[in-house]
Coordinates of C-alpha atoms and ligand atoms in Angstrom, one line a residue:
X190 CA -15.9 -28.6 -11.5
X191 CA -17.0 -32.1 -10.9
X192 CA -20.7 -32.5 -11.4
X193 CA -21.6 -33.7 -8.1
X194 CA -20.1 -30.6 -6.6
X195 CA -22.2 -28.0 -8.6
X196 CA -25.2 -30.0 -7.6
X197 CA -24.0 -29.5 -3.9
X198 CA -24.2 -25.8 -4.2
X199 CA -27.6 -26.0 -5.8
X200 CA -29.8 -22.9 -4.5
X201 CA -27.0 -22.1 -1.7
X202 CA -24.8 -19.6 -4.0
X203 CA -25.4 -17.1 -6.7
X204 CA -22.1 -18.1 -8.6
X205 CA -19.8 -20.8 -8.9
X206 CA -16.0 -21.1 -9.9
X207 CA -13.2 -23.9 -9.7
X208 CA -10.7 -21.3 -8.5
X209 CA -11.8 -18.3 -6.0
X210 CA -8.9 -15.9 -5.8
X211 CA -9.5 -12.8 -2.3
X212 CA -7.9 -10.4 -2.7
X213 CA -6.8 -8.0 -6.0
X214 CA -2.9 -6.5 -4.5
X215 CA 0.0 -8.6 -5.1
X216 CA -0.3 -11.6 -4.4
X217 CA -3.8 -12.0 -5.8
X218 CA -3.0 -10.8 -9.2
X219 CA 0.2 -12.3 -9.8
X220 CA -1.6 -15.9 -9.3
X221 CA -4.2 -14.9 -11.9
X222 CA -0.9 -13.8 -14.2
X223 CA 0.5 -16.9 -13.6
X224 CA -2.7 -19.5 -13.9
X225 CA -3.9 -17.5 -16.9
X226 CA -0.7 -18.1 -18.9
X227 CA -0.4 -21.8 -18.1
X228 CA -4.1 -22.0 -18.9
X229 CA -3.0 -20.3 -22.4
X230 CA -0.4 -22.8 -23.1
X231 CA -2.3 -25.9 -22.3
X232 CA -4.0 -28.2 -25.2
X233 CA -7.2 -27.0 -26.5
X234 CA -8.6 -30.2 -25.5
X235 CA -8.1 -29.1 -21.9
X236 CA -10.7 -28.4 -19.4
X237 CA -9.4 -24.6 -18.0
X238 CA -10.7 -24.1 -14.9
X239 CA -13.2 -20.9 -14.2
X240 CA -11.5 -18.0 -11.7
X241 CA -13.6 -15.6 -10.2
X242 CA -11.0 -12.7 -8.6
X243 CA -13.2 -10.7 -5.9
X244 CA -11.3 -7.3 -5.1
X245 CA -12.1 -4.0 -3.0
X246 CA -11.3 -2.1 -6.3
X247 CA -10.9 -2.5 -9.8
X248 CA -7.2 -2.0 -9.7
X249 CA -3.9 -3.1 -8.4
X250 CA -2.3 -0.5 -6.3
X251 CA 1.5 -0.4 -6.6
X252 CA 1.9 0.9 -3.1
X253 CA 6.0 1.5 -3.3
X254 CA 5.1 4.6 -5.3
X255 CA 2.8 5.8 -2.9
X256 CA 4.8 8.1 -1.5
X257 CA 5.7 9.9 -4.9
X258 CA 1.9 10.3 -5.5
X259 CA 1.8 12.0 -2.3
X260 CA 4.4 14.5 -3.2
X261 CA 3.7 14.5 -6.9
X262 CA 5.9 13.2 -8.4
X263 CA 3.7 10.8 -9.8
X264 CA 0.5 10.9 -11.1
X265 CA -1.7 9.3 -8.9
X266 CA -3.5 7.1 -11.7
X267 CA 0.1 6.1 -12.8
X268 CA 0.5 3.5 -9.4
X269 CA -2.6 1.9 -10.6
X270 CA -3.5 -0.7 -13.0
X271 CA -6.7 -1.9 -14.3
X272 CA -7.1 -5.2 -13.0
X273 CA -9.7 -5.8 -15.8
X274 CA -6.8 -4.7 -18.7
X275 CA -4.5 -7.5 -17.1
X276 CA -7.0 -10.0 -17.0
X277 CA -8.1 -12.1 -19.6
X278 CA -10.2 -14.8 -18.9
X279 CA -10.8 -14.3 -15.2
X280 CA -14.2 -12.6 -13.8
X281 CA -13.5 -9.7 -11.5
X282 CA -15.9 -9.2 -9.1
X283 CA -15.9 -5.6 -7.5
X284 CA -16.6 -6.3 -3.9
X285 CA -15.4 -7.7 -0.3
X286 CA -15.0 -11.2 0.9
X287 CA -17.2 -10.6 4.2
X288 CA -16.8 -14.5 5.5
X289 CA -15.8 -18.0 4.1
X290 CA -17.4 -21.2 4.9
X291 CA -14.7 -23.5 4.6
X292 CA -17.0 -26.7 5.3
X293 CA -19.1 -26.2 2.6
X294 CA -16.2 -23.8 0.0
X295 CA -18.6 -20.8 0.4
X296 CA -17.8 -16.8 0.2
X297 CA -20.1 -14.3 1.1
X298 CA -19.4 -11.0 -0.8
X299 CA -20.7 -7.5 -0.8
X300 CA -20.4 -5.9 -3.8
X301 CA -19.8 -2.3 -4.5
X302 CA -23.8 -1.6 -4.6
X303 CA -24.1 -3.3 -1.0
X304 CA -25.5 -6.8 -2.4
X305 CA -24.7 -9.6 -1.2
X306 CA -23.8 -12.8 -3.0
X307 CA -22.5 -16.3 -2.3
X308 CA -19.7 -17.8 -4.4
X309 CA -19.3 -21.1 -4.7
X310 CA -15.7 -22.3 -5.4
X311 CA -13.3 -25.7 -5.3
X312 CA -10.0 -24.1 -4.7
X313 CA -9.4 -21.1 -2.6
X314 CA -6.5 -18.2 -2.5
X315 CA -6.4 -15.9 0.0
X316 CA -5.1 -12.8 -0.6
X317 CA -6.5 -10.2 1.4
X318 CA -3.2 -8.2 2.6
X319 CA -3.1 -6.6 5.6
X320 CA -4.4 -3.6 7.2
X321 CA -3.1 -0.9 9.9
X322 CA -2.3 -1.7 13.3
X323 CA -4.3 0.4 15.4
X324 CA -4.5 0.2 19.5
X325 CA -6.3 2.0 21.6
X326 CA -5.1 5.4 21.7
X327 CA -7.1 8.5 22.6
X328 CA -7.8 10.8 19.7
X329 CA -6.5 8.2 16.9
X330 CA -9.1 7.1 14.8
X331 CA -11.0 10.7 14.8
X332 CA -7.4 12.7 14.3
X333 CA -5.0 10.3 12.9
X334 CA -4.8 9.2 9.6
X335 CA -2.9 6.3 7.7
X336 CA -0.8 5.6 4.3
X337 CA -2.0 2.7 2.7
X338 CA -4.4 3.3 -0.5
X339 CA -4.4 6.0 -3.3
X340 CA -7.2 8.0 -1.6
X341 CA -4.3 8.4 1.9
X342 CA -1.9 9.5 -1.1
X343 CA -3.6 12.1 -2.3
X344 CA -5.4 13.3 0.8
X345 CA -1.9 14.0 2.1
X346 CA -0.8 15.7 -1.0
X347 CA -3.8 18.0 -0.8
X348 CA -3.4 18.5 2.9
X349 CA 0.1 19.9 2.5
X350 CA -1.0 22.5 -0.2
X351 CA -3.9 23.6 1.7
X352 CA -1.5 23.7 4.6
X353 CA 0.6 25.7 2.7
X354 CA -2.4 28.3 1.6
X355 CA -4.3 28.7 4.9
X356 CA -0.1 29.6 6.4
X357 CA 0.2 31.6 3.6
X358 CA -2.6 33.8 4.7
X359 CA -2.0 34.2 8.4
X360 CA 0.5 36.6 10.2
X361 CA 0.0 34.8 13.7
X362 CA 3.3 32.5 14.0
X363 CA 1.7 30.1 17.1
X364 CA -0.9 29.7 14.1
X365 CA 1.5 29.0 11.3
X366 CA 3.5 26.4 13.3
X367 CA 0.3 24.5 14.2
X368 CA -0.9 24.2 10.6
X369 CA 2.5 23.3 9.4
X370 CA 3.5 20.9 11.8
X371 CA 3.4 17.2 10.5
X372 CA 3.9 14.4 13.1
X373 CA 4.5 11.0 11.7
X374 CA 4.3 8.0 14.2
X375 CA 6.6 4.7 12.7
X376 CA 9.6 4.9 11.4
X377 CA 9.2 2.0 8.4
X378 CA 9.4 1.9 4.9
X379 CA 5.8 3.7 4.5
X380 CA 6.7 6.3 7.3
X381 CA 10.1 7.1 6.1
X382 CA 9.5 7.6 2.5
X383 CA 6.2 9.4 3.0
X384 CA 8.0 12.3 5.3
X385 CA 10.8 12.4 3.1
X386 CA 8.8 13.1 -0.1
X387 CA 6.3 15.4 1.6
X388 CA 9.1 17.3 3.2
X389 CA 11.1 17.5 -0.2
X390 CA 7.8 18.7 -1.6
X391 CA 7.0 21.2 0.9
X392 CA 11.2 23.2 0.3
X393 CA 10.4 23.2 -3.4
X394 CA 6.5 24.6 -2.7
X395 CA 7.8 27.6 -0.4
X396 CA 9.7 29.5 -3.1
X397 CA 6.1 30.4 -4.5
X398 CA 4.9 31.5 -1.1
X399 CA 5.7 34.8 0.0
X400 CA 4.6 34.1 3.5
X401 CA 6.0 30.7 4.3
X402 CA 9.6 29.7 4.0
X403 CA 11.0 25.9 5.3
X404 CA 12.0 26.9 8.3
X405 CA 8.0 27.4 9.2
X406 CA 7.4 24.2 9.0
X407 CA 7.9 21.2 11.5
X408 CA 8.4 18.0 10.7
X409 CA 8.5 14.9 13.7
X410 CA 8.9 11.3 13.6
X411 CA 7.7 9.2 16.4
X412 CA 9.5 5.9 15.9
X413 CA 8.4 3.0 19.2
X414 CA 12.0 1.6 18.7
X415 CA 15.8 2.6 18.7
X416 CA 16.3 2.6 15.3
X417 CA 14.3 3.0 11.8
X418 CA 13.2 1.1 8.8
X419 CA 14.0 -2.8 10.1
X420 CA 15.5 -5.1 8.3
X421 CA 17.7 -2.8 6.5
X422 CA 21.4 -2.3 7.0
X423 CA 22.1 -0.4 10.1
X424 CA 24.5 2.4 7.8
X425 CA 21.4 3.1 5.9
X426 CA 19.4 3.5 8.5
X427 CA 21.8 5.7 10.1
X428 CA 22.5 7.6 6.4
X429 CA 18.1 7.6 6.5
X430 CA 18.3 9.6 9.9
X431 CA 20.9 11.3 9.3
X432 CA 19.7 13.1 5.9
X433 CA 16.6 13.9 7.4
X434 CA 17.6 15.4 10.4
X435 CA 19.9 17.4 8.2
X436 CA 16.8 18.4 6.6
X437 CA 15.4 19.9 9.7
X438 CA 12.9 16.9 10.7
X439 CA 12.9 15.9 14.4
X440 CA 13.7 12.2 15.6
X441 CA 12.3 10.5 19.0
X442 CA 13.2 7.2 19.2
X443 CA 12.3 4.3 22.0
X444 CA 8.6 7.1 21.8
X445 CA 5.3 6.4 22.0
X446 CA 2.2 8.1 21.0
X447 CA 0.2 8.2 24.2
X448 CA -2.9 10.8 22.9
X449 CA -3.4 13.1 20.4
X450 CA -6.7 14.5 21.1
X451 CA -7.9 17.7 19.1
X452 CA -4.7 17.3 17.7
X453 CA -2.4 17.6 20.6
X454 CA 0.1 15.1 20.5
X455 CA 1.2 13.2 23.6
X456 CA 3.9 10.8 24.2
X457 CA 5.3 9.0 26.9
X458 CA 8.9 10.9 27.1
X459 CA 8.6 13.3 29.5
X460 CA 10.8 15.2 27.6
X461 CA 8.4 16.6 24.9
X462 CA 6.5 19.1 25.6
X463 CA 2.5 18.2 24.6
X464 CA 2.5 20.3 21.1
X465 CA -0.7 21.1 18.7
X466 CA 0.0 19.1 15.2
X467 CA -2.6 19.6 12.4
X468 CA -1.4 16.4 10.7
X469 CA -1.0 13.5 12.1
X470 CA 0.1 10.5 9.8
X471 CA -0.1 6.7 11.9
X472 CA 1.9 4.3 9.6
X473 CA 3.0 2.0 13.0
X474 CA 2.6 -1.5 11.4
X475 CA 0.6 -3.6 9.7
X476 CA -1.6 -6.4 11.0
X477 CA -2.9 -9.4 8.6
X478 CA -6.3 -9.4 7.1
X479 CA -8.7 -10.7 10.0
X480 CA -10.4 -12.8 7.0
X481 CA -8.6 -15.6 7.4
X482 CA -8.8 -15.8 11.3
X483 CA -12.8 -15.0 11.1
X484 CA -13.1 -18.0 9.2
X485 CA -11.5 -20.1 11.0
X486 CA -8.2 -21.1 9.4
X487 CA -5.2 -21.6 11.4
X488 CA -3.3 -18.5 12.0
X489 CA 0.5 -17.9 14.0
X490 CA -0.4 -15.6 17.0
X491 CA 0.3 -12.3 14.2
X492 CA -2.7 -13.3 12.5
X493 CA -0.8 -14.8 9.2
X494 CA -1.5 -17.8 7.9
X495 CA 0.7 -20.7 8.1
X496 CA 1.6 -22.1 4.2
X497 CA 4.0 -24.5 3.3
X498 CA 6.6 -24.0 0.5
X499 CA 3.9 -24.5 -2.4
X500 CA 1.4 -21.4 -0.6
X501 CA -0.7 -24.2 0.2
X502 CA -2.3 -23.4 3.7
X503 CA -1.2 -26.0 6.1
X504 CA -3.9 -29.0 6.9
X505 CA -6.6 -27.7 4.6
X506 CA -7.1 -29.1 0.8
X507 CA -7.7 -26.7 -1.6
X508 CA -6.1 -23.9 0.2
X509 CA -3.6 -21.5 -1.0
X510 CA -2.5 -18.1 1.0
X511 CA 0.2 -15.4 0.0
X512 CA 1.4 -12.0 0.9
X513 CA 1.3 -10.2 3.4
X514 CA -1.4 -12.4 5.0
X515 CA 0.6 -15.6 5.0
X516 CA 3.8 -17.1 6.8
X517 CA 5.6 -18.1 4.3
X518 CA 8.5 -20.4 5.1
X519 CA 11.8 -17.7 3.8
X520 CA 14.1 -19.9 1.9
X521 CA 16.7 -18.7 4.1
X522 CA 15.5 -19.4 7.2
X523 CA 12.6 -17.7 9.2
X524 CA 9.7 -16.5 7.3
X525 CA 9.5 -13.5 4.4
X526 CA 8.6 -10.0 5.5
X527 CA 5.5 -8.8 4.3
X528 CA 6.6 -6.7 1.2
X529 CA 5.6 -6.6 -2.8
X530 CA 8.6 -8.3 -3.8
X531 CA 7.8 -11.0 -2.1
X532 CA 3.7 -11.2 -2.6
X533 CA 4.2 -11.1 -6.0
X534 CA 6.2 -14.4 -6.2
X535 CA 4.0 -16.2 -3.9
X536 CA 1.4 -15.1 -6.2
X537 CA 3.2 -16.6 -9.1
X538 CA 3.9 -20.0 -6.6
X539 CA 0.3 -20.3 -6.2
X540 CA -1.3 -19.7 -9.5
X541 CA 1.2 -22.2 -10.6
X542 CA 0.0 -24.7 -7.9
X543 CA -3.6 -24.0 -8.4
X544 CA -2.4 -24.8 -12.6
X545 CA -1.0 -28.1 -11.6
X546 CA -4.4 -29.0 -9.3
X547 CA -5.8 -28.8 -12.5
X548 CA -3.4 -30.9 -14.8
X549 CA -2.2 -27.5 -16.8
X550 CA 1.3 -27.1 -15.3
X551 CA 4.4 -28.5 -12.5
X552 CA 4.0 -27.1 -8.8
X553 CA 7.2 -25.4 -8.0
X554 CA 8.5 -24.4 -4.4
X555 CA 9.1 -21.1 -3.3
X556 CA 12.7 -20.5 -3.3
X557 CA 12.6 -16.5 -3.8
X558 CA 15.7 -14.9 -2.7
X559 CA 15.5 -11.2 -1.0
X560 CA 17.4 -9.0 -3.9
X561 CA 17.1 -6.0 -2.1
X562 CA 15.3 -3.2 -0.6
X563 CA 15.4 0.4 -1.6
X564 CA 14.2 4.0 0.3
X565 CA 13.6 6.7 -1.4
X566 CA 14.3 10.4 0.7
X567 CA 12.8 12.6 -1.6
X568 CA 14.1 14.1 -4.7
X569 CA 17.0 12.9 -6.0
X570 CA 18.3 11.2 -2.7
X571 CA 17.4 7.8 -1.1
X572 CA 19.4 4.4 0.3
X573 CA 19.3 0.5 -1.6
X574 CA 21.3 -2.4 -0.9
X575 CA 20.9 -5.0 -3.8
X576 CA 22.5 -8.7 -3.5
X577 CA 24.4 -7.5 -0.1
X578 CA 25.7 -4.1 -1.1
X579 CA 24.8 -0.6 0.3
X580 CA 24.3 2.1 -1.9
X581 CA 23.5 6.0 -1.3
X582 CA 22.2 9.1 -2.6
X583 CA 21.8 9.6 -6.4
X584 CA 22.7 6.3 -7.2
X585 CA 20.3 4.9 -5.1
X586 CA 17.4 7.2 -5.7
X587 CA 17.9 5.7 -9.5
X588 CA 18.2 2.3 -8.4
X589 CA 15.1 2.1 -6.5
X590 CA 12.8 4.0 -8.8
X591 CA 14.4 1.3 -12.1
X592 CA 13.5 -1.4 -10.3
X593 CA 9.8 -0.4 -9.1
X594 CA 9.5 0.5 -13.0
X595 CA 10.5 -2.8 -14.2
X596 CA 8.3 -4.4 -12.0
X597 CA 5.7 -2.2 -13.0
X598 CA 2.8 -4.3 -15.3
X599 CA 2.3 -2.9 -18.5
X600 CA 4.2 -1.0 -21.0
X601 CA 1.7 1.7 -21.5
X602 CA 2.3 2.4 -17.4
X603 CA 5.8 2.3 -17.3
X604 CA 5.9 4.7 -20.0
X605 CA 3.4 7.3 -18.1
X606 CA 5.8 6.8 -15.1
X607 CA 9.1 7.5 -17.1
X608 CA 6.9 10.8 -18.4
X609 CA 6.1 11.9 -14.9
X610 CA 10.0 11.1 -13.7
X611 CA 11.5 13.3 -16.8
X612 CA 9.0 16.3 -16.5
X613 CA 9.4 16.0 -12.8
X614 CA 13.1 16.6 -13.6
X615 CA 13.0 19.4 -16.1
X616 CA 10.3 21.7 -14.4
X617 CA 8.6 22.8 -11.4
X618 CA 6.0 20.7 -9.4
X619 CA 2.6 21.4 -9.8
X620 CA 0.8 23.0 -6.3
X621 CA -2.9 22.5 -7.9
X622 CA -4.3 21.9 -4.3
X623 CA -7.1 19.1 -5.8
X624 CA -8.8 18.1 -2.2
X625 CA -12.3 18.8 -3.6
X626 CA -11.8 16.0 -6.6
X627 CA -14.2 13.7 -6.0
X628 CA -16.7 16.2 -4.0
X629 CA -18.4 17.8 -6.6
X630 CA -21.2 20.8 -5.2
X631 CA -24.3 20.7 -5.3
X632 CA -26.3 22.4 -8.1
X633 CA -27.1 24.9 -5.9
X634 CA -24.3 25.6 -4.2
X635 CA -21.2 28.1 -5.3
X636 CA -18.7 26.2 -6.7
X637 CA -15.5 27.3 -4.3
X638 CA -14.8 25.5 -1.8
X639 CA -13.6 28.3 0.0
X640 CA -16.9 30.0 0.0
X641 CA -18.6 26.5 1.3
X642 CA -16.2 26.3 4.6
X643 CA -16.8 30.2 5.0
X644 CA -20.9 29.4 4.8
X645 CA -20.0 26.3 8.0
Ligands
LIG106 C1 3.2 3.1 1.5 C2 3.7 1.7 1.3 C3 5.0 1.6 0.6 C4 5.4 0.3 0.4 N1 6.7 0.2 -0.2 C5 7.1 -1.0 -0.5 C6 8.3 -1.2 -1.3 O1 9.0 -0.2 -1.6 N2 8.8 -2.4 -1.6 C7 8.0 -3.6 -1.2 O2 8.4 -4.7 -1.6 N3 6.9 -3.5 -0.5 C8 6.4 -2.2 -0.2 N4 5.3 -2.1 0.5 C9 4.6 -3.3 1.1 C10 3.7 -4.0 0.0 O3 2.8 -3.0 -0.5 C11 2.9 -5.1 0.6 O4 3.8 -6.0 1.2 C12 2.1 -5.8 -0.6 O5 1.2 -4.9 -1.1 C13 1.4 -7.1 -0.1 O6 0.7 -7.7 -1.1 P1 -0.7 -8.4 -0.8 O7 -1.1 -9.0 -2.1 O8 -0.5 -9.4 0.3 O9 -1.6 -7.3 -0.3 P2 -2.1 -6.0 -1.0 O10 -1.2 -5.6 -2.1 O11 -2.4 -5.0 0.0 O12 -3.5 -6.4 -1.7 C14 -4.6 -6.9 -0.9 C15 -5.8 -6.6 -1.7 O13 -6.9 -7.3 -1.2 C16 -8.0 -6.4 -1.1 N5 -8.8 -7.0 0.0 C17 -8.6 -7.0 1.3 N6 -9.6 -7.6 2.0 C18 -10.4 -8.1 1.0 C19 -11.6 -8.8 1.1 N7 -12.1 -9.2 2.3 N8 -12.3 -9.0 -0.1 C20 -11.8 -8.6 -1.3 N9 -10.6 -7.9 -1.4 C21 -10.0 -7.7 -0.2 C22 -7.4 -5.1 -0.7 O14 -8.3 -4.0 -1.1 C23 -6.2 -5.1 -1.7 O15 -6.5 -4.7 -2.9 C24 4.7 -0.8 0.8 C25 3.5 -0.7 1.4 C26 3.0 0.6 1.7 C27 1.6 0.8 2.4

């Protein structure tokens, strides 16, 4: 960093850095990947700039396994990797961007203790992601919950099993139906897979339950449109629906969620009866980041960023923004969805970019082609269509799950996952309900969890 500059920051921040990367998903850490290896292969005589990676956690979530780590599947750690173990050169900072001052190339962070600190930088991505859409609906935030991080993930596969255990226990059917009723509201990618794993979980779990059998349970998906998982051939869609309803789960298309207060679900279709779920799962959309908007950079009216072809954020020097908080120009035509596939490459555009700002590389244009897009439906089914084709069932299942291995970082990982995947195949899933991990009692109180709720 130029001389002059450091002097400007003088007493104003707590650290500097040439290169300031938000944001540890996706996009974020495929621009370190790809800035750290050009800074490897440049001359020794080379000044490599300083990167400073500020991220909400220590790892990078690989979010198209979520649904697996719900129904277990998956390990939970296994969809993780240690940012610090990828990493070489760059600092992580544990913490949250709170606000940017893009006059003076400031961040204010909180980190994990609640401090704050002010980081000075030159060049800026953004890679914050995006967060759930929410809107004003009674009974949401305090009954509702979403499918986003690791924590959702294994909430949800705890839920079931205690679900399973408290219907297990009762001999009152209006009782039983209420605690195994599961509403979902958003048919996407997130919605659709998590369902179909949960519900595949839940037909293997009953055949160690002597009380509960699948036909106890009830499964609903509130989708706002006519049709599910967009952007995706309309046969697979059709084949998505089609399997599921098969499977005894309930469709309501063109539906909204109106209320679901103390749990009692309410649309606006006359047609279904008010009903008492005990789960309630929102995955409805996703709206950018509002980092980007709260410090004033140019946003479309979604919230996204507008970059050109290079991630560089339109009209601002110094500015680079990918994922799912950018508008990133689709090389054919329109702009990309927001999906991994896709962050990661802008990722790789940018760190490449921010290389060449600093004489270490060639800027190259984003010219990343959609491949493909692949659902999984639970075990041993699911729908793909790679470069144009449609596949289904088996096949499918297979493809999907190969390709989120490959693009998996790290050896050591993919081999985990391929451990989970074969012992998954060979023997029954384990029902270890786990909802106190990360709740240890107090010294002085009885270990059970069962006696603490009957103490409440
Ligand atoms: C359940 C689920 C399944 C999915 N399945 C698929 C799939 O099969 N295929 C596919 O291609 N895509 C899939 N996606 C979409 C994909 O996960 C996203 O498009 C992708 O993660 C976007 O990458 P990103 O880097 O923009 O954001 P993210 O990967 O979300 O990363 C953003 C990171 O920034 C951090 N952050 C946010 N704000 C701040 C801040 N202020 N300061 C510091 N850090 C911050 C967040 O904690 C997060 O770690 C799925 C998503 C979900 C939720």
């Amino acid at each position: 960093m130029a001389n002059s500059k450091m002097e400007s920051y003088q007493g104003r921040a707590d650290d500097i850095c040439d290169v300031l990367i938000v944001g540890g998903g996706f996009g974020g850490v495929f621009c370190e990947i790809e800035l750290e290896s050009h800074m490897k292969r440049a001359p020794k005589s080379a000044r490599k700039p300083k990167v400073i990676l500020v991220s909400e956690q220590n790892f990078l979530l690989f979010s198209p396994l979520l649904p697996e780590a719900a129904s277990g599947t998956l390990e939970p750690r296994h969809c993780v990797t240690p940012i610090r173990q990828i990493l070489r050169s760059t600092q992580l900072v544990s913490g949250r961007v709170t606000s940017i001052n893009r006059d003076s190339k400031l961040a204010t962070v909180t980190d994990v203790k609640g401090r704050t600190l002010v980081i000075g930088y030159q060049t800026l991505v953004l890679a914050p992601g995006s967060v759930p859409s929410i809107f004003p609906i009674p009974g949401l935030i305090e009954h509702a919950h979403g499918f986003k991080s690791l924590p959702d993930a294994i909430w949800l596969r705890n839920r079931l099993l205690a679900q399973l255990e408290a219907a297990e226990s009762t001999h009152d059917p209006v009782q039983k139906r209420e605690l195994l009723t599961f509403t979902f509201v958003g048919g996407g990618y997130a919605g659709i897979e998590a369902l179909a794993e949960l519900d595949s979980m839940s037909k293997e779990a009953c055949a160690f339950y002597h009380n509960v059998s699948p036909s106890d349970f009830r499964w609903v998906m509130i989708e706002g449109t006519s049709s599910l998982l967009p952007g995706i051939n309309e046969k697979l869609a059709k084949y998505s629906e089609v399997q599921l309803r098969k499977r005894g789960v309930e469709f309501h298309f063109n539906t909204r969620l109106v209320s679901c207060i103390d749990n009692v679900v309410v649309t606006d279709d006359g047609s279904i009866s008010p009903y008492k779920s005990s789960t309630i799962i929102w995955t409805a959309g996703q709206r950018p980041s509002l980092l980007a908007k709260e410090s004033r950079f140019q946003v479309d009216d979604r919230g996204k960023i507008n970059v050109d072809e290079f991630m560089r954020v339109n009209g601002v020097e110094g500015v680079y923004a990918v994922g799912d908080c950018a508008n990133v120009p689709d090389p054919d035509g329109g702009y990309c969805p927001g999906t991994a596939q896709h962050a990661m490459r802008q990722g790789r555009i940018a760190g490449r970019g921010v290389a060449a700002d600093f004489g270490l590389a060639v800027r190259r244009p984003f010219n990343y082609r959609t491949r493909g897009l692949a659902v999984t439906l639970g075990k041993g089914v699911g729908t793909a269509q790679i470069f144009g084709k449609t596949y289904t069932g088996w096949v499918a299942w297979w493809m999907g799950r190969s390709y989120h291995l490959i693009m998996m970082p790290g050896i050591a990982r993919r081999l985990q996952i391929l451990g989970d995947w074969m012992v998954g195949m060979l023997f029954d899933r384990d029902l270890s309900e786990l909802g106190d991990l990360g709740h240890p009692a107090r010294l002085d109180e009885p270990v059970s969890k069962v006696f603490r709720m009957v103490r409440k």
